[in-house]
Short mmCIF file of C-alpha atoms in Angstrom, two decimals:
data_model
loop_
_atom_site.label_atom_id
_atom_site.label_comp_id
_atom_site.label_asym_id
_atom_site.label_seq_id
_atom_site.Cartn_x
_atom_site.Cartn_y
_atom_site.Cartn_z
CA PRO A 94 0.00 0.00 0.00
CA ILE A 95 1.14 3.54 -0.82
CA LYS A 96 0.10 6.40 1.47
CA THR A 97 -0.15 9.87 -0.01
CA LYS A 98 1.34 11.37 3.16
CA ASP A 99 4.61 9.72 2.10
CA LEU A 100 4.55 11.25 -1.38
CA TYR A 101 6.01 14.58 -2.47
CA PHE A 102 3.42 17.10 -3.67
CA ASN A 103 4.16 20.30 -5.60
CA LEU A 104 2.06 23.40 -5.07
CA ILE A 105 1.06 24.22 -8.64
CA LYS A 106 -1.69 26.80 -8.07
CA GLN A 107 -2.47 29.24 -5.31
CA ASN A 108 -4.82 32.20 -4.94
CA ASP A 109 -6.99 33.76 -2.23
CA SER A 110 -9.41 30.83 -2.12
CA CYS A 111 -7.79 27.75 -3.73
CA LEU A 112 -4.73 25.54 -3.40
CA VAL A 113 -3.80 22.78 -5.86
CA PHE A 114 -1.22 20.14 -4.93
CA ARG A 115 0.10 17.64 -7.47
CA ALA A 116 2.12 14.41 -7.08
CA ASN A 117 3.58 13.12 -10.35
CA ALA A 118 3.55 9.38 -11.02
CA GLY A 119 6.64 8.90 -13.12
CA SER A 120 5.91 11.60 -15.71
CA ASP A 121 4.24 14.99 -16.11
CA GLN A 122 1.30 13.32 -17.82
CA LYS A 123 0.49 10.99 -14.94
CA TYR A 124 -0.34 12.55 -11.61
CA LEU A 125 -2.64 12.81 -8.59
CA GLU A 126 -4.06 16.20 -7.51
CA PHE A 127 -5.59 17.42 -4.29
CA ILE A 128 -7.62 20.63 -4.72
CA TYR A 129 -8.79 22.69 -1.74
CA CYS A 130 -11.10 25.70 -2.19
CA LEU A 131 -12.72 27.92 0.43
CA SER A 132 -16.36 28.96 0.01
CA LYS A 133 -16.97 32.65 0.69
CA GLY A 134 -19.01 33.31 3.81
CA LYS A 135 -19.31 29.61 4.67
CA TYR A 136 -17.68 27.08 7.00
CA GLU A 137 -16.80 24.85 4.06
CA VAL A 138 -13.73 23.59 2.24
CA ASP A 139 -14.35 21.99 -1.16
CA PHE A 140 -11.96 19.07 -1.53
CA LYS A 141 -11.46 17.38 -4.90
CA ILE A 142 -9.27 14.38 -5.67
CA ARG A 143 -8.29 14.26 -9.34
CA TYR A 144 -6.67 11.24 -11.03
CA HIS A 145 -4.93 11.88 -14.35
CA ASN A 146 -3.82 8.89 -16.45
CA ILE A 147 -3.14 6.70 -13.40
CA GLU A 148 -6.39 4.71 -13.32
CA TYR A 149 -4.67 1.55 -14.59
CA ASP A 150 -1.74 1.87 -12.18
CA ILE A 151 -3.81 1.61 -8.99
CA ASN A 152 -6.71 -0.44 -7.66
CA PRO A 153 -10.30 0.35 -8.78
CA SER A 154 -10.95 1.80 -5.35
CA VAL A 155 -8.74 3.28 -2.64
CA ASP A 156 -9.09 4.12 1.04
CA LEU A 157 -9.43 7.65 2.34
CA SER A 158 -8.17 7.88 5.93
CA TRP A 159 -9.19 10.87 8.04
CA SER A 160 -8.45 11.25 11.75
CA MET A 161 -7.92 13.87 14.43
CA LEU A 162 -7.47 14.35 18.17
CA GLY A 163 -10.27 16.38 19.74
CA LEU A 164 -8.92 19.47 21.49
CA SER A 165 -10.53 20.49 24.77
CA THR A 166 -11.73 24.07 24.32
CA GLU A 167 -14.04 24.39 27.33
CA LYS A 168 -13.53 24.51 31.10
CA LEU A 169 -13.58 20.79 31.75
CA ALA A 170 -12.41 18.14 29.26
CA ASN A 171 -14.25 15.36 31.11
CA ASP A 172 -17.51 17.25 30.69
CA GLU A 173 -16.83 17.77 26.97
CA ARG A 174 -16.39 14.02 26.45
CA MET A 175 -20.06 13.57 27.37
CA TYR A 176 -20.94 15.32 24.10
CA CYS A 177 -18.14 14.09 21.81
CA SER A 178 -18.78 11.24 19.38
CA ILE A 179 -18.71 10.21 15.73
CA MET A 180 -21.99 10.68 13.88
CA TYR A 181 -22.88 9.59 10.36
CA ARG A 182 -25.76 9.33 7.95
CA TYR A 183 -26.77 6.64 5.47
CA PHE A 184 -28.70 7.75 2.40
CA GLY A 185 -32.34 6.80 2.84
CA VAL A 186 -31.87 5.55 6.41
CA GLY A 187 -31.03 8.50 8.64
CA ARG A 188 -28.51 9.77 11.15
CA ASP A 189 -26.74 7.39 13.53
CA TYR A 190 -23.84 7.67 15.95
CA LEU A 191 -21.39 5.96 18.26
CA SER A 192 -22.39 6.27 21.90
CA GLU A 193 -20.75 9.05 23.86
CA ARG A 194 -18.13 8.00 26.43
CA SER A 195 -17.50 4.74 24.56
CA ASP A 196 -14.44 3.21 22.91
CA LYS A 197 -15.89 1.69 19.79
CA VAL A 198 -15.12 0.53 16.26
CA GLU A 199 -17.97 0.16 13.79
CA LYS A 200 -18.14 -0.96 10.17
CA LEU A 201 -20.21 1.20 7.84
CA GLU A 202 -22.67 -1.02 6.00
CA GLY A 203 -24.43 1.40 3.70
CA ASN A 204 -23.88 4.29 1.32
CA THR A 205 -22.79 7.01 3.74
CA ASN A 206 -23.63 10.65 3.03
CA TRP A 207 -21.46 12.24 5.75
CA ILE A 208 -19.29 11.48 8.76
CA ALA A 209 -19.03 14.01 11.60
CA PHE A 210 -16.40 14.29 14.29
CA LYS A 211 -18.63 16.00 16.83
CA HIS A 212 -17.21 18.15 19.61
CA LYS A 213 -19.32 19.85 22.27
CA PHE A 214 -20.00 23.07 20.36
CA PHE A 215 -18.29 22.50 17.01
CA SER A 216 -18.07 19.72 14.43
CA SER A 217 -15.71 18.61 11.67
CA ILE A 218 -17.71 16.91 8.91
CA LEU A 219 -16.74 15.14 5.70
CA LEU A 220 -19.51 15.07 3.07
CA SER A 221 -20.01 13.28 -0.23
CA GLU A 222 -23.01 13.84 -2.50
CA LYS A 223 -22.42 10.42 -4.12
CA GLY A 224 -21.68 8.71 -0.81
CA PHE A 225 -19.04 6.39 0.58
CA PRO A 226 -19.99 2.79 -0.27
CA SER A 227 -18.12 1.25 2.66
CA GLY A 228 -15.75 2.09 5.48
CA LYS A 229 -14.97 1.97 9.16
CA ILE A 230 -15.19 4.51 12.01
CA GLU A 231 -13.52 4.46 15.41
CA GLN A 232 -13.47 6.61 18.52
CA LYS A 233 -11.37 6.31 21.66
CA GLN A 234 -11.60 8.18 24.95
CA LEU A 235 -8.44 10.04 25.96
CA ASP A 236 -7.24 10.58 29.52
CA SER A 237 -6.03 14.16 29.19
CA ASP A 238 -6.90 17.66 30.33
CA ASP A 239 -6.12 19.01 26.86
CA LEU A 240 -7.77 16.38 24.66
CA THR A 241 -11.22 14.78 24.55
CA ILE A 242 -11.35 11.74 22.24
CA ALA A 243 -9.48 10.35 19.23
CA TYR A 244 -11.52 10.25 16.00
CA ALA A 245 -10.67 8.08 13.00
CA THR A 246 -12.37 6.86 9.85
CA LYS A 247 -11.33 4.90 6.75
CA LEU A 248 -13.62 5.23 3.73
CA THR A 249 -13.70 3.65 0.29
CA ILE A 250 -13.60 6.12 -2.63
CA PRO A 251 -13.19 5.74 -6.44
CA SER A 252 -9.74 5.86 -8.02
CA MET A 253 -10.51 7.44 -11.37
CA GLY A 254 -11.70 10.76 -12.75
CA GLU A 255 -12.57 13.37 -10.17
CA VAL A 256 -13.92 12.68 -6.67
CA PRO A 257 -15.74 15.74 -5.25
CA LEU A 258 -15.88 15.95 -1.47
CA LYS A 259 -16.55 18.69 1.05
CA PHE A 260 -15.36 19.48 4.57
CA PHE A 261 -17.42 21.45 7.09
CA PHE A 262 -15.61 23.01 10.04
CA GLY A 263 -18.12 25.04 12.04
CA PRO A 264 -20.40 25.55 15.02
CA ASN A 265 -23.16 23.20 16.12
CA ASP A 266 -25.79 25.78 15.26
CA TYR A 267 -29.17 24.17 14.60
CA ASP A 268 -30.34 26.55 11.84
CA LEU A 269 -26.96 26.44 10.08
CA LEU A 270 -26.79 22.63 10.04
CA ALA A 271 -30.47 22.32 9.08
CA SER A 272 -29.83 24.51 6.01
CA TYR A 273 -27.88 21.61 4.43
CA ASP A 274 -31.10 19.56 4.29
CA ASN A 275 -29.31 16.27 4.94
CA GLU A 276 -30.10 15.66 8.63
CA MET A 277 -26.89 17.31 9.82
CA ASP A 278 -29.05 19.18 12.35
CA GLY A 279 -29.36 15.79 14.08
CA ILE A 280 -25.78 16.29 15.26
CA ILE A 281 -27.22 18.54 17.96
CA ASN A 282 -28.68 16.27 20.61
CA LEU A 283 -31.96 17.87 21.68
CA GLY A 284 -33.18 14.64 23.25
CA TRP A 285 -34.91 11.57 21.85
CA GLY A 286 -38.59 11.16 21.05
CA VAL A 287 -40.99 13.60 22.65
CA PHE A 288 -38.18 15.55 24.34
CA GLY A 289 -36.66 16.43 20.97
CA TRP A 290 -40.05 17.51 19.61
CA VAL A 291 -40.66 19.75 22.64
CA ASN A 292 -37.27 21.41 22.14
CA LYS A 293 -37.75 21.81 18.39
CA PHE A 294 -41.27 23.23 18.40
CA MET A 295 -41.58 24.88 21.83
CA ILE A 296 -38.39 25.61 23.77
CA GLY A 297 -36.29 26.51 20.70
CA PRO A 298 -38.71 29.05 19.15
CA ILE A 299 -39.26 30.79 22.51
CA PHE A 300 -35.50 30.89 23.14
CA HIS A 301 -34.72 32.39 19.72
CA PHE A 302 -37.50 34.95 20.05
CA LEU A 303 -36.15 36.13 23.41
CA LYS A 304 -32.61 36.15 21.98
CA SER A 305 -33.78 38.45 19.17
CA LEU A 306 -34.77 41.07 21.77
CA GLY A 307 -31.08 41.78 22.36
CA ILE A 308 -31.11 41.16 26.11
CA GLY A 309 -28.42 39.25 28.00
CA PHE A 310 -28.56 35.47 27.84
CA GLY A 311 -28.91 35.24 31.60
CA PHE A 312 -32.19 37.12 31.30
CA VAL A 313 -33.14 35.01 28.27
CA ILE A 314 -32.86 31.87 30.41
CA LEU A 315 -34.83 33.53 33.22
CA LEU A 316 -37.62 34.69 30.89
CA LEU A 317 -37.71 31.33 29.12
CA THR A 318 -38.14 29.58 32.45
CA LEU A 319 -40.97 31.97 33.40
CA ALA A 320 -42.61 31.48 29.98
CA VAL A 321 -42.55 27.71 30.39
CA LYS A 322 -43.94 28.05 33.92
CA ILE A 323 -46.80 30.17 32.55
CA ILE A 324 -47.51 27.65 29.79
CA ILE A 325 -47.72 24.75 32.24
CA SER A 326 -49.48 26.82 34.94
CA PRO A 327 -52.92 25.26 34.17
CA LEU A 328 -51.42 21.84 34.88
CA THR A 329 -49.72 23.14 38.02
CA PHE A 330 -52.96 24.73 39.21
CA LYS A 331 -54.84 21.48 38.61
CA ASN A 332 -52.20 19.65 40.62
CA TYR A 333 -52.56 22.07 43.53
CA MET A 334 -56.36 21.87 43.40
CA SER A 335 -56.27 18.09 43.43
CA SER A 336 -53.89 18.13 46.40
CA ALA A 337 -56.13 20.56 48.28
CA LYS A 338 -59.24 18.43 47.66
CA MET A 339 -57.44 15.29 48.81
CA LYS A 340 -56.37 17.08 51.98
CA VAL A 341 -59.97 18.08 52.73
CA LEU A 342 -61.22 14.53 52.11
CA LYS A 343 -58.48 12.87 54.15
CA PRO A 344 -60.49 12.70 57.47
CA GLU A 345 -63.34 10.85 55.73
CA ILE A 346 -60.92 8.46 54.04
CA ASP A 347 -59.30 7.77 57.42
CA LYS A 348 -62.74 6.88 58.83
CA ILE A 349 -63.37 4.40 56.01
CA ASN A 350 -59.96 2.79 56.52
CA GLU A 351 -60.49 2.60 60.29
CA LYS A 352 -63.94 1.07 59.80
CA HIS A 353 -62.59 -1.82 57.75
CA LYS A 354 -59.20 -2.02 59.42
CA SER A 355 -57.80 -5.57 59.29
CA LYS A 356 -61.21 -6.90 58.24
CA ASP A 357 -61.93 -6.36 54.60
CA PRO A 358 -59.30 -4.27 52.71
CA MET A 359 -61.14 -4.81 49.43
CA LYS A 360 -64.34 -3.36 50.93
CA ALA A 361 -62.37 -0.36 52.18
CA GLN A 362 -60.95 0.20 48.71
CA GLN A 363 -64.39 -0.01 47.10
CA GLU A 364 -65.95 2.46 49.56
CA THR A 365 -63.00 4.82 49.13
CA MET A 366 -63.36 4.86 45.33
CA SER A 367 -67.12 5.31 45.66
CA PHE A 368 -66.52 8.27 47.99
CA TYR A 369 -64.09 9.79 45.47
CA ARG A 370 -66.71 9.53 42.71
CA LYS A 371 -69.41 11.18 44.83
CA ALA A 372 -67.02 13.99 45.77
CA GLY A 373 -65.93 14.41 42.15
CA VAL A 374 -62.24 13.85 42.92
CA ASN A 375 -59.75 11.84 40.90
CA PRO A 376 -57.02 10.39 43.15
CA MET A 377 -54.67 10.48 40.17
CA GLY A 378 -55.46 14.13 39.52
CA GLY A 379 -52.28 15.28 41.21
CA CYS A 380 -50.03 12.82 39.36
CA LEU A 381 -51.21 13.23 35.77
CA PRO A 382 -50.43 16.99 35.54
CA MET A 383 -46.92 16.29 36.82
CA LEU A 384 -46.56 13.54 34.22
CA PHE A 385 -47.42 15.99 31.42
CA GLN A 386 -44.91 18.54 32.76
CA PHE A 387 -42.09 16.01 32.87
CA PRO A 388 -41.24 16.01 29.10
CA ILE A 389 -41.01 19.83 29.11
CA LEU A 390 -38.64 19.93 32.08
CA ILE A 391 -36.43 17.15 30.68
CA ALA A 392 -36.41 18.87 27.28
CA MET A 393 -35.08 22.08 28.87
CA PHE A 394 -32.43 20.03 30.66
CA ARG A 395 -31.23 18.80 27.24
CA PHE A 396 -31.62 22.14 25.45
CA PHE A 397 -29.27 24.41 27.40
CA PRO A 398 -26.10 22.24 27.33
CA ALA A 399 -26.51 21.93 23.54
CA SER A 400 -26.91 25.69 22.94
CA ILE A 401 -23.75 27.23 21.51
CA GLU A 402 -25.32 30.68 22.05
CA LEU A 403 -24.54 30.38 25.78
CA ARG A 404 -20.84 29.69 25.18
CA SER A 405 -18.63 32.37 26.80
CA GLU A 406 -21.68 34.44 27.77
CA ALA A 407 -21.33 36.00 31.24
CA PHE A 408 -24.12 36.60 33.75
CA LEU A 409 -23.73 37.98 37.28
CA TRP A 410 -20.75 36.13 38.81
CA ALA A 411 -20.66 33.41 36.09
CA ASP A 412 -18.18 34.00 33.26
CA ASP A 413 -19.57 31.25 30.99
CA LEU A 414 -23.20 30.14 31.02
CA SER A 415 -22.35 26.97 29.09
CA ALA A 416 -20.15 25.71 31.97
CA TYR A 417 -20.18 25.60 35.76
CA ASP A 418 -19.85 28.79 37.80
CA SER A 419 -17.32 29.05 40.60
CA ILE A 420 -17.19 31.53 43.47
CA LEU A 421 -14.37 29.65 45.18
CA ASP A 422 -11.70 27.37 43.73
CA LEU A 423 -10.55 24.80 46.28
CA PRO A 424 -6.85 23.84 46.52
CA PHE A 425 -7.92 20.18 46.61
CA GLU A 426 -10.55 17.91 45.06
CA ILE A 427 -13.38 16.35 47.03
CA PRO A 428 -14.48 12.91 45.71
CA PHE A 429 -17.89 13.01 43.93
CA TYR A 430 -17.97 16.80 44.43
CA GLY A 431 -15.10 18.54 42.66
CA ASP A 432 -12.64 21.30 43.38
CA HIS A 433 -14.85 24.39 43.32
CA VAL A 434 -17.95 25.92 44.93
CA SER A 435 -20.81 26.66 42.53
CA LEU A 436 -23.23 29.29 43.83
CA PHE A 437 -25.86 28.49 41.20
CA THR A 438 -25.82 24.86 42.37
CA LEU A 439 -26.18 25.88 46.00
CA LEU A 440 -29.07 28.22 45.22
CA MET A 441 -30.76 25.51 43.14
CA THR A 442 -30.38 23.01 45.99
CA ILE A 443 -31.88 25.42 48.52
CA SER A 444 -34.79 26.33 46.25
CA THR A 445 -35.44 22.65 45.46
CA LEU A 446 -35.55 21.77 49.16
CA LEU A 447 -37.99 24.62 49.87
CA TYR A 448 -40.14 23.69 46.85
CA THR A 449 -40.16 20.03 47.85
CA ARG A 450 -41.14 20.86 51.40
CA MET A 451 -43.98 23.08 50.20
CA ASN A 452 -45.25 20.36 47.84
CA THR A 453 -45.00 17.76 50.58
CA GLN A 454 -47.20 19.88 52.83
CA MET A 455 -49.66 20.46 50.02
CA ALA A 456 -49.80 16.77 49.16
CA SER A 457 -49.99 15.49 52.71
CA GLY A 458 -53.71 14.99 52.26
CA GLN A 459 -53.02 12.25 49.73
CA MET A 460 -51.05 10.13 52.23
CA ALA A 461 -53.07 7.62 54.22
#
């Protein structure tokens, strides 16, 4: 096997947007060319491989090897690895990927449209309009503060004429990737199933509308949270009403349970349900509203870590809304905790405890 990295290439053309490299194969009339051209105003590099009079000197197909080490560009490399993986798309099948945090080798078994080396907020993507008929992809986790994972792929390409390819080196921006109309927007993990739909049709549009107002992203997050709370307020109100009714009915339920205590539990259950029907109360009324709210809350949990708009945006004491905040860096690391004190986390914990306590008191009527 001959590797082009071992060959000598001459630079035969150069201008503001294109470079052409040529490796002769014994004479000036037999050569291999690599052509790189930048697209104005885009994150693309057009890459063409041109064979000239060497089709009969090499195999009918050759392997294109492409690999890189992912650089850590955020605060914490270990956190970045949770979002780094290789993604790809088969024509007519859809986007697929190697699981994050895994060391894995996978054989490509279809005509592949593109292969993406996904980082947390950016991606490096190789595209082919005709597709790669076969190949192999591999990712490996790296134990380093400066690197995330090792990406590698080996793809089969033709060895005659001209092979047009394209590289994309750019941000994981949903609208930008969606403009390619080839499912590259699936690189951004907005959650699976219903969570992804909630982010795409509810959380995302509200977020981008608030962003267009030109206010700080800290206030965008605050207003988005309030907007979601307002949208789900009918469900929250129904939950509170159900809890209040159950609390009022609790003394009567206790009487029914005491009446049939240790005698006939089935009879007690029947009388209890009959009492609920007469009172017009659904014992599941407090649970169902919470069940409907759950997809929205989980969707928001997936949305913010995937939003490149928050990268390097400061708010109050936080210098980067896409990463953890720290009001005190510890000179040591505490197992399962870390080496810093996050005020946002502390405030969230306190508010969650207060909210849980309030809900417990409201729902105490449902506990027999």
